[in-house]
Tab-separated table of C-alpha atoms and ligand atoms in Angstrom:
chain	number	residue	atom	x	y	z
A	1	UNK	CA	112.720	94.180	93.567
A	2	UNK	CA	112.540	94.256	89.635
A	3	UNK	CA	115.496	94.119	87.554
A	4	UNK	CA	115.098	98.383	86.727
A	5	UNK	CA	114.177	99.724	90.040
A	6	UNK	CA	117.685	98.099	91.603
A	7	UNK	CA	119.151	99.733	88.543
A	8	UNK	CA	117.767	103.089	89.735
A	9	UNK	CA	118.663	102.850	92.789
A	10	UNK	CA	121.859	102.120	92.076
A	11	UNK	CA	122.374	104.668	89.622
A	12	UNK	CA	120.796	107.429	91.413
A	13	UNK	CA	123.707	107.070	94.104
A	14	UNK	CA	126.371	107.023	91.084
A	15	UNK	CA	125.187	110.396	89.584
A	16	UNK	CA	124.603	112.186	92.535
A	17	UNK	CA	128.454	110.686	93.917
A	18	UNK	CA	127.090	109.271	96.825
A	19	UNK	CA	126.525	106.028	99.226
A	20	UNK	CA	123.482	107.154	100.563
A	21	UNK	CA	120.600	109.648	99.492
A	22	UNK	CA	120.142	110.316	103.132
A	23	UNK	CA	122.546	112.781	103.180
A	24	UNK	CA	121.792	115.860	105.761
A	25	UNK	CA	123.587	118.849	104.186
A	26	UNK	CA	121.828	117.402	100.552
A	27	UNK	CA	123.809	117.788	97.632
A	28	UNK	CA	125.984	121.048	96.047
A	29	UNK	CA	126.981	120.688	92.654
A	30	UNK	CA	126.753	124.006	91.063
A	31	UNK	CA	127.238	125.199	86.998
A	32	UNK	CA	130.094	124.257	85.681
A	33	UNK	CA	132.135	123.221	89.073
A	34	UNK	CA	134.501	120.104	89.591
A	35	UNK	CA	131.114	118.758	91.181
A	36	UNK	CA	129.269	119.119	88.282
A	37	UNK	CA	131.759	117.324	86.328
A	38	UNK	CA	132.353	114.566	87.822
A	39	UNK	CA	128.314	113.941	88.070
A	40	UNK	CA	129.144	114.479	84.095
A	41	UNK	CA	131.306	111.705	84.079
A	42	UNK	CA	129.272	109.322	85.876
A	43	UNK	CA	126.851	110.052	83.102
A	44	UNK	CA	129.444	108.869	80.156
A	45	UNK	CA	130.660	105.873	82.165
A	46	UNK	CA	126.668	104.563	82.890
A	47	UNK	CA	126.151	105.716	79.310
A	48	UNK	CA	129.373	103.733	78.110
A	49	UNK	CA	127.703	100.792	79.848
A	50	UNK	CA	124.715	100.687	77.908
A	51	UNK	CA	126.835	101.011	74.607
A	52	UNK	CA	126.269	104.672	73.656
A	53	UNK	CA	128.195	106.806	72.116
A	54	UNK	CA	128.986	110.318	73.864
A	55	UNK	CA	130.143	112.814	73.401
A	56	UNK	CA	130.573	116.651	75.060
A	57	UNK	CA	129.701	119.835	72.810
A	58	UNK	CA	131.525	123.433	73.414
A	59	UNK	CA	128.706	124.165	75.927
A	60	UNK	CA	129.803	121.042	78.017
A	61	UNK	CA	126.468	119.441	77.808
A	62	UNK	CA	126.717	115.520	77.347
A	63	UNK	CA	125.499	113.558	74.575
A	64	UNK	CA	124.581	109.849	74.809
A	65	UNK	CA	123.408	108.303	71.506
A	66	UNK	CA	121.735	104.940	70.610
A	67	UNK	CA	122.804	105.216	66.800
A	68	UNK	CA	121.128	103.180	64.654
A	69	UNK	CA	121.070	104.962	61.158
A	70	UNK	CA	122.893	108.636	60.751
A	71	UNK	CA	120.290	109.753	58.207
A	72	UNK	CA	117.666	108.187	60.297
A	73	UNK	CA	115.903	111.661	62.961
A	74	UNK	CA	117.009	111.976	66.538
A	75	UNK	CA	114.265	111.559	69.063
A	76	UNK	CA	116.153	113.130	72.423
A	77	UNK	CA	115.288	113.099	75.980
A	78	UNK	CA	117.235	114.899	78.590
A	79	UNK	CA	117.723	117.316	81.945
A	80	UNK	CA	120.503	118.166	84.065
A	81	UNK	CA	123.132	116.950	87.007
A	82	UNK	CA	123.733	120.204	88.493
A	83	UNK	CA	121.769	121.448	91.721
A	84	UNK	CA	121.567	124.330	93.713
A	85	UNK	CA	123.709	124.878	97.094
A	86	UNK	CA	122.611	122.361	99.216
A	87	UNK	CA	119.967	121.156	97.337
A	88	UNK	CA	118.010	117.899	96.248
A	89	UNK	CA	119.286	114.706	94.803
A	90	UNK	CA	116.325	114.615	91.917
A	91	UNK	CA	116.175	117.827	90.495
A	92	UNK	CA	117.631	117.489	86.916
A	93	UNK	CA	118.998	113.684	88.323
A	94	UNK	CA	115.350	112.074	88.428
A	95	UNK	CA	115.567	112.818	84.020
A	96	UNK	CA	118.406	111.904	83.132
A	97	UNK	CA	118.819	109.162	85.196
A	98	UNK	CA	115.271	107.656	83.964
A	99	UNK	CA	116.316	108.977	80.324
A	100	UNK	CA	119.421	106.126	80.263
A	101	UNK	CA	116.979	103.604	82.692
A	102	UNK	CA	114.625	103.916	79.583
A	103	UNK	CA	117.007	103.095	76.880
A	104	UNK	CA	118.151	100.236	79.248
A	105	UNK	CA	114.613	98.978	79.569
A	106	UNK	CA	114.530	99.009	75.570
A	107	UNK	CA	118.042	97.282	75.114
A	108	UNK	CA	117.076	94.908	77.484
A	109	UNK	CA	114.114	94.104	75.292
A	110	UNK	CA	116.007	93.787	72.274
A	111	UNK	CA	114.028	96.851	71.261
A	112	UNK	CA	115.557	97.752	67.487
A	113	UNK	CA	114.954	101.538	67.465
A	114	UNK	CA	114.373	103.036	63.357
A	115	UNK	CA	115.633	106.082	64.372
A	116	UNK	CA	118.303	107.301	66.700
A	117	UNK	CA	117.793	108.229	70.356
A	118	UNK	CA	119.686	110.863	72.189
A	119	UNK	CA	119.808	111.318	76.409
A	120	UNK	CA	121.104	114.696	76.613
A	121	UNK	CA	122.897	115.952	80.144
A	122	UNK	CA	122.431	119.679	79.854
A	123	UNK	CA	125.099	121.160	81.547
A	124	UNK	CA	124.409	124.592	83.940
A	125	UNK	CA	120.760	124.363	84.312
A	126	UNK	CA	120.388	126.435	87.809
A	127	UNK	CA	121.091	129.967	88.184
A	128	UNK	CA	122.046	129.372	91.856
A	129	UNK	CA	126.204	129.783	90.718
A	130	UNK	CA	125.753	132.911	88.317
A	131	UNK	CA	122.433	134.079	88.441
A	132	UNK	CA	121.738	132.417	85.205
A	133	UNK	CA	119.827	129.629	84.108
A	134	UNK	CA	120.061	126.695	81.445
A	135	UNK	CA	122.989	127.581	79.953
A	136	UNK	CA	123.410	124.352	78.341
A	137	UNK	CA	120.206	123.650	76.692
A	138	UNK	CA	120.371	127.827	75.298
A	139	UNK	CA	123.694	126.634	74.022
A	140	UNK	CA	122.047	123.575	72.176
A	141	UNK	CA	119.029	125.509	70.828
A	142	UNK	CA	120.770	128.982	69.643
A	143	UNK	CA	119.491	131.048	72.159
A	144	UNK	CA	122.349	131.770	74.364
A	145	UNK	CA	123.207	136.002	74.631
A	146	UNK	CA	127.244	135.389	74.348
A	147	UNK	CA	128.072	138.937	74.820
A	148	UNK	CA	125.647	139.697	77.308
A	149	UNK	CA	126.624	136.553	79.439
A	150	UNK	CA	130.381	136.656	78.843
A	151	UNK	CA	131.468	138.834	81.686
A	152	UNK	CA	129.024	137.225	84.481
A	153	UNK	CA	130.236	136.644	87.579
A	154	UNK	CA	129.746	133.964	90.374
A	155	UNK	CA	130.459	135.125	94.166
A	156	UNK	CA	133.951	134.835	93.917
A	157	UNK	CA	134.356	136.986	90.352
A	158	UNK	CA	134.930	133.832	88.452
A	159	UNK	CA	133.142	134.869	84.917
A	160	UNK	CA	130.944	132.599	82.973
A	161	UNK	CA	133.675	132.110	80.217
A	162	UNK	CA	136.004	131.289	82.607
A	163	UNK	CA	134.223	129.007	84.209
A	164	UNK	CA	133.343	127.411	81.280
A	165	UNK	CA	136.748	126.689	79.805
A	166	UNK	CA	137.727	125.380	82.800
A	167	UNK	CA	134.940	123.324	82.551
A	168	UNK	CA	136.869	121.516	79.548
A	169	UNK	CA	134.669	123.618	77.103
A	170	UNK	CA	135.348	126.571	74.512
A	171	UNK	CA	133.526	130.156	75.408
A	172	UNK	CA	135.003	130.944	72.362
A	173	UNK	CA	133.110	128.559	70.055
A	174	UNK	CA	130.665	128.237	73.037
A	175	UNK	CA	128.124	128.728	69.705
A	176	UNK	CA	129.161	125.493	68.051
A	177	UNK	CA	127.386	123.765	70.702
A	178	UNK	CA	123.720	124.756	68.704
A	179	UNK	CA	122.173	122.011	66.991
A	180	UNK	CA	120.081	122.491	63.813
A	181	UNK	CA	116.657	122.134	63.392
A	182	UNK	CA	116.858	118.980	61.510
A	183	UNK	CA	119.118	117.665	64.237
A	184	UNK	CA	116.268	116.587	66.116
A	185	UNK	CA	113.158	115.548	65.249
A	186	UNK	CA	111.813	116.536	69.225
A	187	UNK	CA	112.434	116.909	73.267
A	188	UNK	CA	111.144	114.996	75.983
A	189	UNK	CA	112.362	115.959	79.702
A	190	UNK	CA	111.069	114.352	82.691
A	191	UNK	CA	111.248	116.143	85.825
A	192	UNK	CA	109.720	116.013	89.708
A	193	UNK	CA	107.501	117.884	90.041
A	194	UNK	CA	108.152	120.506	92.918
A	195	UNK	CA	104.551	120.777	94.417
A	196	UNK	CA	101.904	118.164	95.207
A	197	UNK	CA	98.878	118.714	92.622
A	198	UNK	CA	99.788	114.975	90.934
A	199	UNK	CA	99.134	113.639	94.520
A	200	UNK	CA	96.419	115.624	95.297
A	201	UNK	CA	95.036	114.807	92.215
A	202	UNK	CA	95.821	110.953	92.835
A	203	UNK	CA	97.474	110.722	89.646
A	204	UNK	CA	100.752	108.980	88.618
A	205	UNK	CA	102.152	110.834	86.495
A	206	UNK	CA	102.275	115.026	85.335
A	207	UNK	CA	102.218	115.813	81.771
A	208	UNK	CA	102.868	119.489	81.209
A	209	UNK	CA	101.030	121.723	78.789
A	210	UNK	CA	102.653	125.431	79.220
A	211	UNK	CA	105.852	126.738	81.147
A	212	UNK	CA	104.785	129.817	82.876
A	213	UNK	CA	107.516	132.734	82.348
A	214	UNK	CA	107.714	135.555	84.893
A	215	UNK	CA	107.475	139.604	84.629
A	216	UNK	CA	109.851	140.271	87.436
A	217	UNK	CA	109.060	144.282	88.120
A	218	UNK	CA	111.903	146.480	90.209
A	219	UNK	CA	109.806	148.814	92.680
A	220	UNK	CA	111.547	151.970	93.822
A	221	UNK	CA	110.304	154.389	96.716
A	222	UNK	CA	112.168	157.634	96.632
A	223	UNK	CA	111.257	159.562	100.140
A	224	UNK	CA	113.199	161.744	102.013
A	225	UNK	CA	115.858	160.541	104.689
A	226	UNK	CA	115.567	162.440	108.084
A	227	UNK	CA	115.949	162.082	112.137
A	228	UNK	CA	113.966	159.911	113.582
A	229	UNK	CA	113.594	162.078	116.676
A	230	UNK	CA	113.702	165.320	115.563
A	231	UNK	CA	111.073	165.053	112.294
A	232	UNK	CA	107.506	165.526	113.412
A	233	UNK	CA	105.016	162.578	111.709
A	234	UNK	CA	103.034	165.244	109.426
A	235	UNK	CA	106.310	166.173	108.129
A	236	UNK	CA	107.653	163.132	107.024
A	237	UNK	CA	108.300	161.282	103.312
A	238	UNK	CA	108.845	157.461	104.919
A	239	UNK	CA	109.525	155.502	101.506
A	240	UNK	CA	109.578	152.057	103.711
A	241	UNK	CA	105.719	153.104	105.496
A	242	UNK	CA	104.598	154.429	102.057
A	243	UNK	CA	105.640	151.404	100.001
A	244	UNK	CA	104.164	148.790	102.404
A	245	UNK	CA	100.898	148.223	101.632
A	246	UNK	CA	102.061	147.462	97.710
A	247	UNK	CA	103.658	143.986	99.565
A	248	UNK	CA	100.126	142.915	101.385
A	249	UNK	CA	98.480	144.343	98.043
A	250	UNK	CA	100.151	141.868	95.671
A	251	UNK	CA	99.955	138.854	97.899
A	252	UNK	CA	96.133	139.711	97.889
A	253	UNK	CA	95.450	140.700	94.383
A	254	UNK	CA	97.140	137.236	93.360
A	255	UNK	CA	95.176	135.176	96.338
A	256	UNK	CA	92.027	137.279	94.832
A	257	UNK	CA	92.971	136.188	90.272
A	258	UNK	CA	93.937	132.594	91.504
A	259	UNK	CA	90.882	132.348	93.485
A	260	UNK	CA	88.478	133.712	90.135
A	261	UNK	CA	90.050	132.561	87.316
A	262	UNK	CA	90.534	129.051	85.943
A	263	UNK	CA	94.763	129.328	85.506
A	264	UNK	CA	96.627	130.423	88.883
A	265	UNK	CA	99.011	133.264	89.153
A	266	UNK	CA	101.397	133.450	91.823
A	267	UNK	CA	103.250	136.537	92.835
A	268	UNK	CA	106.011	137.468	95.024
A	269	UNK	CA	107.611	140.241	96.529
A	270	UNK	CA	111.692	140.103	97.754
A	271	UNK	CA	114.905	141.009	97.815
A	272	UNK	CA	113.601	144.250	100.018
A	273	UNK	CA	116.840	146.834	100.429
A	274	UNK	CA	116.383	149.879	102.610
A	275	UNK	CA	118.481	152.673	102.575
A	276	UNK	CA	120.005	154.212	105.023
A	277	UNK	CA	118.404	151.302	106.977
A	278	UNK	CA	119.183	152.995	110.587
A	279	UNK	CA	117.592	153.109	113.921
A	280	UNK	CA	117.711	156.770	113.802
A	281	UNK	CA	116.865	157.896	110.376
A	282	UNK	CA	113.690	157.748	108.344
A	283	UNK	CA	113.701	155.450	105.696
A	284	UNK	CA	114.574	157.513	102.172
A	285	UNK	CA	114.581	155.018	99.381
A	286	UNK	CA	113.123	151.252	99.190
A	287	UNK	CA	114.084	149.353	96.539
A	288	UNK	CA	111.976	145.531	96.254
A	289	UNK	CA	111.365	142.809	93.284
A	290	UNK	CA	107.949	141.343	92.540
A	291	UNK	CA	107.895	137.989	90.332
A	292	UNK	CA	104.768	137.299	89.368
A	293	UNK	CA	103.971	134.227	87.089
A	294	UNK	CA	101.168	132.179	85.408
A	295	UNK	CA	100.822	130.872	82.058
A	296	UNK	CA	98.166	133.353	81.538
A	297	UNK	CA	100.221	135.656	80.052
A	298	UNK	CA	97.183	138.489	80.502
A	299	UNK	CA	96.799	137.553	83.364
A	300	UNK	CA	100.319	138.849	84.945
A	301	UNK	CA	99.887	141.874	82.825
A	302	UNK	CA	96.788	142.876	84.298
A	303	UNK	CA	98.396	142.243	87.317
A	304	UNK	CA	101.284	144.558	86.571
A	305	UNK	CA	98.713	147.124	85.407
A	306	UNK	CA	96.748	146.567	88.907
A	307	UNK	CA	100.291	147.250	90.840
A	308	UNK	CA	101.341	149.913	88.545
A	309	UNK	CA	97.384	152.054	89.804
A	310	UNK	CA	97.885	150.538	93.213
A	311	UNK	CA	101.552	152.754	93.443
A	312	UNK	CA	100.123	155.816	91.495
A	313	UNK	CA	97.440	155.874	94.482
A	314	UNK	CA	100.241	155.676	97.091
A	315	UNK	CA	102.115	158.380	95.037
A	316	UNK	CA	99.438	160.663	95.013
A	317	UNK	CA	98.828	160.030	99.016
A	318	UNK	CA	102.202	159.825	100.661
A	319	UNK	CA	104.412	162.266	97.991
A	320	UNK	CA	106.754	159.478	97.673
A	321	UNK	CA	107.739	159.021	94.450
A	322	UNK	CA	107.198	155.210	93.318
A	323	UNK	CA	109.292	154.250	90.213
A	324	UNK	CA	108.258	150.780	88.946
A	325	UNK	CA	110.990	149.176	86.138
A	326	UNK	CA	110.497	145.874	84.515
A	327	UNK	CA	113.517	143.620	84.255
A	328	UNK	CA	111.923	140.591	82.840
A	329	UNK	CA	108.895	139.722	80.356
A	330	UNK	CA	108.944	136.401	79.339
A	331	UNK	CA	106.164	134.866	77.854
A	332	UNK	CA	104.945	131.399	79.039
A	333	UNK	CA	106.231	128.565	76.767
A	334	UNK	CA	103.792	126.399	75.297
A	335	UNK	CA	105.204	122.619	74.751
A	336	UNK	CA	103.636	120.765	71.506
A	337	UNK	CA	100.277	119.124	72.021
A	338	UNK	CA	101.221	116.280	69.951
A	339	UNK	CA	103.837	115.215	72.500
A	340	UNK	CA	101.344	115.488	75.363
A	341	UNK	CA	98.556	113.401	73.184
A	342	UNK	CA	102.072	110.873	72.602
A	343	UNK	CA	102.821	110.843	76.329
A	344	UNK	CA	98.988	110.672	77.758
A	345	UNK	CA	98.623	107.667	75.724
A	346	UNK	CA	101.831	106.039	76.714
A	347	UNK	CA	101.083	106.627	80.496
A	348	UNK	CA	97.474	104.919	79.714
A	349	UNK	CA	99.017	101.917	77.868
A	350	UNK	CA	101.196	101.397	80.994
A	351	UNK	CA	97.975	101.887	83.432
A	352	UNK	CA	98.738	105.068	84.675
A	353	UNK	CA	96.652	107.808	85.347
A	354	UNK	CA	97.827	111.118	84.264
A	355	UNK	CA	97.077	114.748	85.023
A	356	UNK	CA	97.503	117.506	82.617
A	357	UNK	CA	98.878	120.609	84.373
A	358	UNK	CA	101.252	123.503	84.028
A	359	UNK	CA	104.842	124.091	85.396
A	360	UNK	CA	105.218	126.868	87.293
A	361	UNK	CA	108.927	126.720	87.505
A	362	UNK	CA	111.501	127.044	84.225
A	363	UNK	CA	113.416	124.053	83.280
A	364	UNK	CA	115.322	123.080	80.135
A	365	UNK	CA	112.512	122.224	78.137
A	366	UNK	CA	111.766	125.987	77.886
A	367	UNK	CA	114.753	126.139	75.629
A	368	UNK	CA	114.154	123.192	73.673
A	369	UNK	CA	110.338	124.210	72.563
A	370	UNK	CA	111.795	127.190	71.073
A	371	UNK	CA	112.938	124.785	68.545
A	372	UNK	CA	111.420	121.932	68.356
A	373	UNK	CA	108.198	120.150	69.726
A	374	UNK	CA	108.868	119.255	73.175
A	375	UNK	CA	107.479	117.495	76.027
A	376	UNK	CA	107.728	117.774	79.886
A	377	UNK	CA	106.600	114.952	82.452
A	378	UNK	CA	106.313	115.207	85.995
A	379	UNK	CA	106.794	112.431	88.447
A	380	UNK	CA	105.566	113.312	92.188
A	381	UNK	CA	108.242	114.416	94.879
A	382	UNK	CA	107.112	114.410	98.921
A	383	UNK	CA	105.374	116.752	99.910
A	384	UNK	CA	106.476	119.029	96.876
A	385	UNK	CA	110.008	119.455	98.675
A	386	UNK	CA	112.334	120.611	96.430
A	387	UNK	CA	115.906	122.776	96.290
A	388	UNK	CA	116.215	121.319	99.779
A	389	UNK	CA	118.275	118.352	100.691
A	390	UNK	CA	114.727	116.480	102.415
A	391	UNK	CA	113.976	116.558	98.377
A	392	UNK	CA	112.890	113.136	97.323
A	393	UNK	CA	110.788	111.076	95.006
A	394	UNK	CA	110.180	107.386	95.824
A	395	UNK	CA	112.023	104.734	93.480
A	396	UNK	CA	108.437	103.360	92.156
A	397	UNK	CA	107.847	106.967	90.686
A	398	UNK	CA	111.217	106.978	89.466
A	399	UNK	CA	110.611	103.504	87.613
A	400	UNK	CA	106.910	104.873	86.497
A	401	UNK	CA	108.438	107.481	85.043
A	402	UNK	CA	111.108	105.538	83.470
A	403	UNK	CA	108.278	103.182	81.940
A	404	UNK	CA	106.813	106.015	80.632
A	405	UNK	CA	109.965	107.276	78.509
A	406	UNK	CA	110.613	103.551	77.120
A	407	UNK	CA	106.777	103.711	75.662
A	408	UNK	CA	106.818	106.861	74.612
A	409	UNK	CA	110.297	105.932	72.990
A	410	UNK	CA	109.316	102.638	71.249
A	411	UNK	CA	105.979	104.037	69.789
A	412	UNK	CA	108.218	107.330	68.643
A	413	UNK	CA	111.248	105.730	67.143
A	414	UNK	CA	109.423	102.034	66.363
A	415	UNK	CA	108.427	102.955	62.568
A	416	UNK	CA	109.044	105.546	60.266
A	417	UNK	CA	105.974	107.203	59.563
A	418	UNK	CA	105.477	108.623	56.177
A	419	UNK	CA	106.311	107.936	52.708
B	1	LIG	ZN1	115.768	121.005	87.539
């Protein structure tokens, strides 16, 4: 086994605090827990190892920096430690692990870098703890809502700015954590993948092009609430037998725009409550969520606009009254075609064969594009498992992707171009 994949392998058990990836219950290290720090601190001590300097900002995200010239630009590469409950050992691990394999790769080499090179360990990046995501990396690019986020709870009323001082960070400066523009010249993350279109397209390696967002819609049938035994069926206002149709309606209108068009859009309805939700009394209200997402951002509007007709029709039918709220309209993020031209090329240097796709789930990066150009790689994970402890990507895709970052890293920092 080469020198780097024993290095992975080794490392991957020290970030995730483990023996063993074969670990049954998986992993829980949620935002901004004791578990999440002490992944953290794995991260400074492998970091220490490879002689970088670290440090934490006010938004407890880690910093490890090959310095070679302060006024020199920052090329950084990063992802996250924390998981979901009971979730995989790669998500967020699998980039910043192969972030510091990269730099070892190039220190190894005796690789002089001309400008500096940052592996960032974004701290918070699932919402599974508070319902919000990448806290860190909105932290680190400015766009963090302090007053709206303040006062955010986890299931046991712990509030984000608690949680975050304990953390051994500052809510109150929680700001300071934002980096300038100048700060960094650009973002690379590398992430698994979550679904199987690398494998399927026999490729090695994912390199992303857009981030697609969702519209998350609120659907709300107001009927009437009666006896089941003593209401006759003409008389009735069922919300739950009115609104049903809308659920098989989406799933087919999305089946019907993915199977026409040349970007997919996936929809989704959930988090179905019923009131009163007896045995003996007619449904009166039914409240649901739809996500729908694609990086056709027309796309999920037409497919709002298709719902929105779809629920008039039922209206006008039923005389249940169908209100239809959006909570979220985010539009998809596009990451810097530059950095996929810089990362296609590195991936053919090495001999790999990449496949330019989309994400269809948020990470990090998201953030970081906002400010400057960014990049996202995939590496393949079985089966597409993923938030699930049988997660797992093999060591060789670990060490592809690793190979991938130390190109990408010496052709980006190797010269300064210009002037
Ligand atoms: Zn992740």
């Amino acid at each position: 086994m080469s020198d780097i994949r024993m290095w992975l392998e080794k490392k991957l058990l020290q970030l995730n605090l483990t023996n063993s990836m074969d670990v049954p219950e998986g992993f829980t290290r949620l935002s901004y827990t004791e578990d999440e720090a002490r992944a953290h601190h794995e991260f400074r001590s492998i970091a220490a190892d490879l002689e970088l300097s670290t440090f934490t900002d006010n938004a407890g995200n880690q910093w490890a920096v090959w310095e070679t010239d302060s006024n020199a630009p920052t090329v950084a590469v990063g992802s996250h430690l924390d998981t979901v409950h009971n979730g995989g050992g790669y998500d967020g691990v699998a980039g910043v692990l192969c972030g510091l394999a990269a730099v070892k790769i190039l220190k190894d080499q005796h690789f002089t870098p001309q400008k500096n090179i940052a592996i960032i360990c974004f701290a918070s990046e699932e919402s599974a703890r508070f319902g919000v995501s990448t806290i860190g990396s909105k932290a680190i690019a400015g766009l963090l809502d302090k007053e709206e986020q303040a006062g955010v709870t986890d299931a046991e009323g712990t509030t984000i700015k608690d949680a975050v001082n304990s953390f051994g960070a500052d809510w109150d400066v929680i700001e300071q954590a934002e980096q300038t523009k100048d700060a960094l010249e650009s973002f690379i993350e590398l992430h698994i993948e979550q679904g199987t279109r690398i494998e399927n397209n026999n490729a090695d390696i994912g390199i992303v092009r857009g981030v697609a967002c969702p519209i998350r819609l609120k659907v709300t049938a107001n009927g009437m609430a009666n006896h089941t035994g003593t209401t006759p069926m003409h008389a009735r206002k069922d919300a739950f037998a009115a609104i049903s149709p809308l659920v098989s309606f989406v799933e087919q209108e999305a089946k019907m725009v993915s199977s026409t068009k040349a970007i997919p859009l996936v929809a989704t309805v959930s988090t179905v409550k019923l009131w009163p939700n007896a045995m003996n009394v007619i449904p009166g209200k039914v409240e649901f969520g739809i996500d729908i997402r694609s990086v056709d951002d027309a796309s999920k509007h037409n497919m709002v606009t298709a719902i929105t007709a779809y629920s008039a029709q039922i209206e006008a039918r039923t005389g249940v009254e169908i209100v239809i709220d959006t909570l979220v309209d985010n539009n998809s993020v596009f990451l810097a075609p530059s950095i996929q031209e810089k990362l296609r090329q590195a991936s053919q240097n090495l001999g790999f064969k990449s496949l330019l796709m989309d994400s269809g789930a948020g990470h990090d990066v998201m953030n970081m594009a906002m400010k400057w150009p960014s990049g996202l790689i995939f590496i393949p994970c079985e089966k597409g498992i993923s938030h699930h402890p049988n997660e797992h990507a093999r060591l060789e895709d670990l060490q592809k992707g690793t190979h991938v970052i130390a190109e990408y890293l010496r052709k980006e920092t190797g010269e300064i171009h210009g002037n």
